[in-house]
Short mmCIF file of C-alpha atoms in Angstrom, two decimals:
data_model
loop_
_atom_site.label_atom_id
_atom_site.label_comp_id
_atom_site.label_asym_id
_atom_site.label_seq_id
_atom_site.Cartn_x
_atom_site.Cartn_y
_atom_site.Cartn_z
CA MET A 1 -6.36 -65.31 -14.07
CA LYS A 2 -8.18 -64.87 -17.54
CA ALA A 3 -7.97 -60.71 -18.44
CA VAL A 4 -8.78 -59.25 -22.04
CA THR A 5 -5.06 -56.58 -22.97
CA ILE A 6 -4.63 -53.89 -24.76
CA PRO A 7 -1.16 -56.04 -26.30
CA GLN A 8 -1.17 -53.15 -29.10
CA PHE A 9 -2.88 -49.90 -29.75
CA GLY A 10 -5.36 -49.98 -32.61
CA GLU A 11 -8.75 -51.67 -33.78
CA ALA A 12 -11.52 -53.59 -31.14
CA ASP A 13 -9.57 -56.59 -32.81
CA VAL A 14 -6.55 -56.01 -30.27
CA LEU A 15 -8.65 -56.36 -27.66
CA THR A 16 -6.78 -60.14 -26.92
CA LEU A 17 -8.12 -62.61 -23.69
CA ALA A 18 -4.93 -64.02 -21.97
CA ASP A 19 -3.93 -65.39 -19.05
CA VAL A 20 -2.32 -62.43 -16.53
CA GLU A 21 -0.83 -61.84 -12.45
CA THR A 22 -3.53 -61.65 -9.97
CA PRO A 23 -3.39 -57.97 -8.53
CA GLU A 24 -2.74 -58.30 -4.29
CA PRO A 25 -3.96 -54.99 -2.64
CA GLY A 26 -1.63 -52.52 -1.61
CA PRO A 27 -2.48 -50.13 1.75
CA GLY A 28 -5.85 -48.49 1.77
CA GLN A 29 -6.59 -50.80 -1.46
CA VAL A 30 -9.90 -53.29 -2.10
CA ALA A 31 -9.48 -56.45 -4.32
CA ILE A 32 -12.63 -57.66 -5.92
CA ASP A 33 -13.71 -60.66 -7.61
CA VAL A 34 -15.45 -59.28 -11.29
CA THR A 35 -19.03 -60.62 -12.22
CA TYR A 36 -19.71 -57.92 -14.53
CA ALA A 37 -17.70 -55.21 -16.06
CA GLY A 38 -19.07 -51.56 -18.00
CA ALA A 39 -17.62 -50.92 -21.42
CA ASN A 40 -17.26 -47.26 -21.79
CA PHE A 41 -15.94 -44.75 -24.50
CA ALA A 42 -12.87 -43.88 -22.49
CA GLU A 43 -11.38 -47.66 -22.91
CA ILE A 44 -11.87 -47.08 -26.43
CA LEU A 45 -9.44 -44.11 -25.50
CA TYR A 46 -7.29 -46.15 -24.11
CA ARG A 47 -7.28 -48.71 -26.71
CA GLN A 48 -6.97 -46.05 -29.68
CA GLY A 49 -3.90 -45.04 -28.04
CA ILE A 50 -5.06 -41.13 -27.31
CA ALA A 51 -4.74 -41.93 -24.08
CA ASN A 52 -1.46 -43.30 -23.10
CA VAL A 53 -0.95 -46.05 -20.91
CA PRO A 54 1.73 -48.59 -20.74
CA LEU A 55 1.32 -52.19 -22.76
CA PRO A 56 -0.04 -54.71 -22.93
CA PHE A 57 -2.87 -52.94 -20.33
CA VAL A 58 -5.87 -53.77 -18.81
CA PRO A 59 -8.70 -51.96 -19.94
CA GLY A 60 -12.02 -51.48 -17.72
CA ILE A 61 -12.67 -48.62 -16.01
CA GLU A 62 -15.76 -50.22 -13.40
CA VAL A 63 -17.33 -53.50 -12.08
CA ALA A 64 -19.58 -55.14 -9.59
CA GLY A 65 -18.00 -58.26 -8.22
CA HIS A 66 -18.03 -58.95 -4.34
CA VAL A 67 -14.99 -58.34 -1.83
CA ARG A 68 -12.13 -60.81 -2.53
CA SER A 69 -9.19 -59.33 -0.10
CA LEU A 70 -8.55 -56.00 1.77
CA GLY A 71 -5.43 -54.42 2.14
CA PRO A 72 -4.10 -52.58 5.33
CA ASP A 73 -5.31 -49.87 6.48
CA VAL A 74 -9.00 -50.57 5.18
CA GLU A 75 -12.56 -50.48 7.09
CA GLY A 76 -15.81 -51.01 6.48
CA LEU A 77 -15.60 -53.51 4.07
CA ARG A 78 -16.08 -57.25 4.86
CA ILE A 79 -14.42 -59.99 2.71
CA GLY A 80 -17.31 -61.39 0.44
CA GLN A 81 -19.69 -58.18 0.38
CA PRO A 82 -21.29 -57.08 -2.80
CA VAL A 83 -20.26 -54.23 -4.35
CA ALA A 84 -20.13 -51.60 -7.18
CA ALA A 85 -16.68 -50.01 -7.44
CA LEU A 86 -14.66 -47.38 -9.73
CA THR A 87 -11.08 -48.75 -11.26
CA ILE A 88 -10.75 -45.82 -13.58
CA VAL A 89 -7.98 -44.72 -12.11
CA ASP A 90 -5.30 -47.21 -12.67
CA SER A 91 -8.05 -49.25 -15.03
CA GLY A 92 -7.76 -53.03 -14.77
CA GLY A 93 -11.99 -53.96 -14.81
CA TYR A 94 -12.05 -55.93 -17.45
CA ALA A 95 -10.28 -59.32 -15.69
CA GLU A 96 -11.57 -62.19 -13.11
CA VAL A 97 -9.75 -59.72 -10.19
CA VAL A 98 -8.76 -56.09 -9.85
CA VAL A 99 -7.70 -53.82 -7.68
CA THR A 100 -8.35 -50.34 -6.89
CA SER A 101 -8.43 -47.60 -3.98
CA ALA A 102 -11.04 -48.47 -1.24
CA ASP A 103 -12.86 -45.07 -1.12
CA LEU A 104 -14.05 -45.54 -4.84
CA VAL A 105 -16.12 -48.77 -3.69
CA ALA A 106 -19.36 -48.97 -2.80
CA PRO A 107 -21.06 -51.22 -1.02
CA ILE A 108 -24.57 -52.48 -2.70
CA GLU A 109 -26.85 -52.39 0.09
CA ASN A 110 -30.32 -52.85 -1.28
CA ASN A 111 -31.45 -55.44 -3.80
CA LEU A 112 -29.76 -53.12 -6.63
CA SER A 113 -28.26 -56.64 -9.02
CA LEU A 114 -24.85 -57.14 -10.18
CA HIS A 115 -24.87 -56.63 -13.77
CA VAL A 116 -27.19 -53.12 -12.72
CA ALA A 117 -24.28 -52.44 -10.33
CA ALA A 118 -21.81 -52.24 -13.31
CA ALA A 119 -23.48 -49.26 -15.23
CA VAL A 120 -23.21 -47.54 -12.29
CA PRO A 121 -19.83 -46.85 -11.22
CA SER A 122 -18.40 -44.16 -14.13
CA ASN A 123 -21.81 -42.64 -15.95
CA SER A 124 -24.57 -41.94 -13.17
CA THR A 125 -21.20 -41.41 -10.71
CA THR A 126 -20.37 -38.53 -13.39
CA ALA A 127 -23.74 -37.27 -13.97
CA PHE A 128 -24.40 -35.83 -10.32
CA LEU A 129 -21.06 -35.01 -9.90
CA VAL A 130 -21.41 -32.78 -13.35
CA LEU A 131 -24.28 -31.09 -12.11
CA ASP A 132 -23.89 -31.12 -8.78
CA ARG A 133 -20.39 -29.96 -8.58
CA VAL A 134 -19.04 -28.59 -11.33
CA ALA A 135 -22.13 -27.07 -12.90
CA ARG A 136 -23.47 -25.63 -9.73
CA ILE A 137 -27.25 -26.75 -10.48
CA GLU A 138 -29.64 -25.01 -8.98
CA PRO A 139 -33.57 -25.98 -8.30
CA GLY A 140 -35.65 -24.72 -11.19
CA GLU A 141 -33.20 -24.48 -13.82
CA SER A 142 -33.22 -25.67 -17.51
CA VAL A 143 -30.27 -28.29 -18.58
CA LEU A 144 -30.15 -29.42 -21.80
CA VAL A 145 -27.69 -32.72 -22.15
CA HIS A 146 -26.10 -34.49 -25.44
CA ALA A 147 -26.21 -37.86 -26.71
CA ALA A 148 -29.32 -37.94 -24.37
CA ALA A 149 -29.85 -41.66 -25.14
CA GLY A 150 -26.35 -43.02 -24.72
CA GLY A 151 -25.14 -44.44 -21.06
CA VAL A 152 -24.15 -41.35 -19.59
CA GLY A 153 -26.48 -39.43 -20.96
CA SER A 154 -29.52 -42.09 -19.76
CA GLN A 155 -28.30 -41.11 -16.51
CA LEU A 156 -27.62 -37.24 -16.74
CA GLY A 157 -31.27 -36.14 -17.42
CA GLN A 158 -32.52 -38.39 -14.49
CA ALA A 159 -30.53 -37.08 -12.10
CA ALA A 160 -31.02 -33.04 -13.18
CA ARG A 161 -34.59 -34.70 -12.58
CA LEU A 162 -33.18 -35.23 -9.23
CA LEU A 163 -31.14 -32.68 -9.07
CA GLY A 164 -34.47 -29.81 -9.12
CA ALA A 165 -34.37 -28.86 -12.92
CA ASN A 166 -37.58 -27.61 -14.33
CA ARG A 167 -37.05 -28.19 -17.72
CA ILE A 168 -34.68 -30.82 -19.15
CA ALA A 169 -34.08 -31.10 -22.42
CA GLY A 170 -31.65 -33.62 -24.74
CA THR A 171 -30.16 -33.92 -27.82
CA VAL A 172 -29.50 -37.21 -30.17
CA GLY A 173 -27.78 -37.86 -33.38
CA SER A 174 -30.80 -40.25 -35.68
CA PRO A 175 -34.66 -40.17 -35.36
CA ALA A 176 -34.41 -43.64 -34.26
CA LYS A 177 -33.11 -42.76 -30.59
CA VAL A 178 -35.56 -40.26 -29.88
CA LYS A 179 -38.21 -42.78 -28.24
CA THR A 180 -35.70 -43.97 -26.19
CA ALA A 181 -34.33 -40.86 -24.99
CA GLU A 182 -37.55 -39.81 -23.74
CA SER A 183 -38.22 -43.21 -21.41
CA PHE A 184 -35.23 -41.61 -19.48
CA GLY A 185 -37.85 -39.21 -18.19
CA TYR A 186 -36.29 -36.09 -21.04
CA ASP A 187 -39.10 -33.30 -21.35
CA GLU A 188 -37.93 -32.71 -24.40
CA VAL A 189 -35.42 -34.62 -26.90
CA ILE A 190 -34.51 -32.80 -30.27
CA LEU A 191 -32.55 -33.92 -32.84
CA ARG A 192 -28.55 -32.73 -32.57
CA ASP A 193 -28.68 -30.92 -35.90
CA GLU A 194 -31.80 -28.92 -35.53
CA LEU A 195 -30.54 -27.47 -31.75
CA THR A 196 -30.56 -23.55 -32.91
CA GLY A 197 -34.24 -22.22 -31.90
CA THR A 198 -34.75 -24.27 -29.02
CA GLY A 199 -34.17 -21.63 -26.38
CA ASP A 200 -31.80 -20.90 -24.12
CA PHE A 201 -30.24 -23.22 -21.43
CA ASP A 202 -28.69 -22.89 -17.91
CA ILE A 203 -26.72 -25.81 -18.27
CA VAL A 204 -25.31 -27.55 -21.04
CA VAL A 205 -23.62 -30.57 -20.74
CA ASP A 206 -21.44 -31.75 -23.98
CA MET A 207 -19.89 -35.53 -24.78
CA VAL A 208 -20.19 -35.26 -28.62
CA GLY A 209 -18.01 -31.75 -29.68
CA GLY A 210 -17.96 -31.03 -33.07
CA PRO A 211 -20.42 -28.32 -34.28
CA ALA A 212 -22.67 -29.37 -31.20
CA ARG A 213 -20.48 -27.47 -28.64
CA ARG A 214 -20.16 -24.57 -30.86
CA ALA A 215 -24.34 -25.01 -30.84
CA SER A 216 -23.62 -25.61 -27.59
CA LEU A 217 -21.98 -22.36 -25.86
CA ASP A 218 -24.76 -20.55 -28.80
CA ALA A 219 -27.85 -22.16 -26.28
CA LEU A 220 -26.13 -21.01 -23.23
CA ALA A 221 -28.82 -18.51 -21.38
CA PRO A 222 -26.27 -15.12 -19.48
CA MET A 223 -24.85 -17.24 -16.40
CA GLY A 224 -25.24 -20.37 -18.28
CA ARG A 225 -22.70 -23.12 -17.97
CA MET A 226 -21.10 -25.91 -20.03
CA VAL A 227 -19.46 -28.78 -19.39
CA VAL A 228 -17.23 -29.90 -21.59
CA MET A 229 -16.46 -33.56 -20.39
CA GLY A 230 -16.48 -35.45 -23.88
CA ASN A 231 -15.41 -35.22 -27.97
CA ALA A 232 -17.10 -38.69 -29.04
CA SER A 233 -17.60 -37.10 -32.69
CA GLY A 234 -13.99 -37.40 -33.24
CA ALA A 235 -13.86 -33.95 -34.57
CA ASP A 236 -11.39 -30.99 -34.33
CA ASP A 237 -10.98 -29.76 -31.52
CA VAL A 238 -13.67 -25.84 -31.01
CA GLY A 239 -11.70 -22.66 -30.16
CA ILE A 240 -13.90 -20.65 -27.32
CA SER A 241 -13.16 -16.70 -26.88
CA ALA A 242 -12.30 -15.73 -24.01
CA ASN A 243 -13.90 -12.43 -24.79
CA GLU A 244 -16.83 -14.14 -25.77
CA LEU A 245 -17.78 -15.98 -22.61
CA TRP A 246 -16.03 -12.57 -20.77
CA PHE A 247 -19.23 -10.16 -23.28
CA ALA A 248 -21.57 -12.72 -22.63
CA ASN A 249 -21.29 -13.97 -19.27
CA LYS A 250 -21.12 -17.65 -19.62
CA THR A 251 -18.68 -20.57 -18.45
CA VAL A 252 -17.18 -23.01 -19.73
CA SER A 253 -15.74 -26.05 -17.55
CA GLY A 254 -14.32 -29.20 -18.43
CA PHE A 255 -15.04 -32.63 -16.41
CA ASN A 256 -12.48 -35.66 -16.30
CA LEU A 257 -13.83 -38.78 -14.30
CA ALA A 258 -10.52 -40.24 -14.14
CA ALA A 259 -8.79 -37.17 -12.98
CA PHE A 260 -11.04 -36.27 -10.81
CA SER A 261 -11.08 -39.37 -9.02
CA ALA A 262 -6.99 -39.44 -8.49
CA ALA A 263 -7.08 -36.19 -7.26
CA PHE A 264 -10.26 -36.39 -4.96
CA PRO A 265 -10.93 -39.86 -4.64
CA ALA A 266 -13.12 -39.36 -1.16
CA GLU A 267 -15.16 -37.24 -2.56
CA ALA A 268 -15.57 -39.69 -5.83
CA GLY A 269 -16.67 -42.14 -3.36
CA ARG A 270 -19.08 -40.81 -2.15
CA ALA A 271 -20.98 -39.55 -5.36
CA LEU A 272 -20.46 -42.82 -6.28
CA ARG A 273 -22.08 -44.10 -2.91
CA ARG A 274 -24.86 -41.28 -3.60
CA ALA A 275 -25.50 -43.18 -7.53
CA VAL A 276 -25.97 -46.45 -6.32
CA ALA A 277 -28.27 -45.65 -3.69
CA ALA A 278 -30.53 -43.87 -6.41
CA ALA A 279 -30.17 -46.56 -8.72
CA GLY A 280 -31.39 -49.10 -6.85
CA GLY A 281 -34.65 -46.51 -6.62
CA ASP A 282 -35.45 -44.01 -8.82
CA LEU A 283 -32.72 -43.72 -10.48
CA ARG A 284 -33.58 -46.27 -14.42
CA LEU A 285 -30.98 -47.87 -15.68
CA GLN A 286 -31.17 -49.57 -19.42
CA VAL A 287 -28.14 -52.55 -19.29
CA GLU A 288 -27.34 -55.19 -21.66
CA GLU A 289 -24.41 -57.77 -21.07
CA LEU A 290 -22.29 -59.79 -23.13
CA PRO A 291 -19.56 -61.87 -22.21
CA LEU A 292 -16.49 -60.42 -22.05
CA GLU A 293 -15.19 -62.90 -24.67
CA ASP A 294 -17.06 -60.32 -26.27
CA ALA A 295 -15.17 -57.05 -25.18
CA ALA A 296 -13.99 -56.04 -28.90
CA GLU A 297 -17.82 -55.80 -29.79
CA ALA A 298 -18.62 -54.10 -27.06
CA HIS A 299 -16.52 -51.57 -28.78
CA ARG A 300 -17.29 -51.63 -31.91
CA ARG A 301 -20.78 -50.87 -30.92
CA ILE A 302 -20.00 -47.88 -28.70
CA GLU A 303 -17.82 -46.80 -31.29
CA SER A 304 -20.63 -47.16 -34.76
CA GLY A 305 -23.06 -45.27 -32.10
CA SER A 306 -25.98 -47.62 -32.07
CA THR A 307 -26.01 -48.36 -28.41
CA THR A 308 -28.55 -46.86 -26.32
CA GLY A 309 -28.20 -47.01 -22.30
CA LYS A 310 -25.22 -49.12 -21.40
CA LEU A 311 -23.13 -52.92 -22.28
CA VAL A 312 -21.85 -54.71 -19.55
CA LEU A 313 -19.16 -57.73 -19.74
CA LYS A 314 -20.30 -61.01 -17.78
CA ILE A 315 -16.81 -61.89 -16.48
#
């Protein structure tokens, strides 16, 4: 089969379209004929060697397509069924066929198109898990989301609304992204460099890092919770004092979808199915597609910070 591989770590140009062996499902697994694969910052970390993976490596943490075959002990799915899936545990989505745990596959039972469905498993699932499972959001609370115009940021604000948040603010890195973030339902959109003095928040979600992380901690209300889930700025780690958390009644948690999906696949799958259902209704996604051959271009655009919404690759 055809797949985009990482033959060596490096810049986007190392991505190579190649012929690789077609995977077969084992017990509890599903093989999927991939129609679209989401493009994500996580796959850039694989390509750069920041996330250590064996080479050559096929990236791709989420897909949409049709069930190709079922491994032993798989129930509730049928061959030919349209599905969205998390392939984040072992990756492999930038390919014509991918195998993943049946727990991480969600049937598409509404009118959701496959190119939009491919944008759901990573970002939308993360949004519900981060707010509900990690931050334990309560109705009426206030939420601040960094990178509000990006793929996961576009979903976090909407998920916060669906989960009952009262004040939902987002930050962006440039004025050009303000209107895009506003279109995803944020009550306020703030330039990230101007966060100081905007008030306290019950929940802050930070995938940017660097100065934004320190400002996020300062922006937490008493009993506030900050969830760290990325470092898109590439800045050095920010030290957080345990004594400061103690004296200020604040909490900092981390969330990594790959580690969560590996440890709790059934729970990740439930969140995925919740996200797929929401995407067929109240959850808005902005999706742009590129051919699989342009995977390197997708990576360059994500790395530049110029993207809004989500890029998917057509297989």
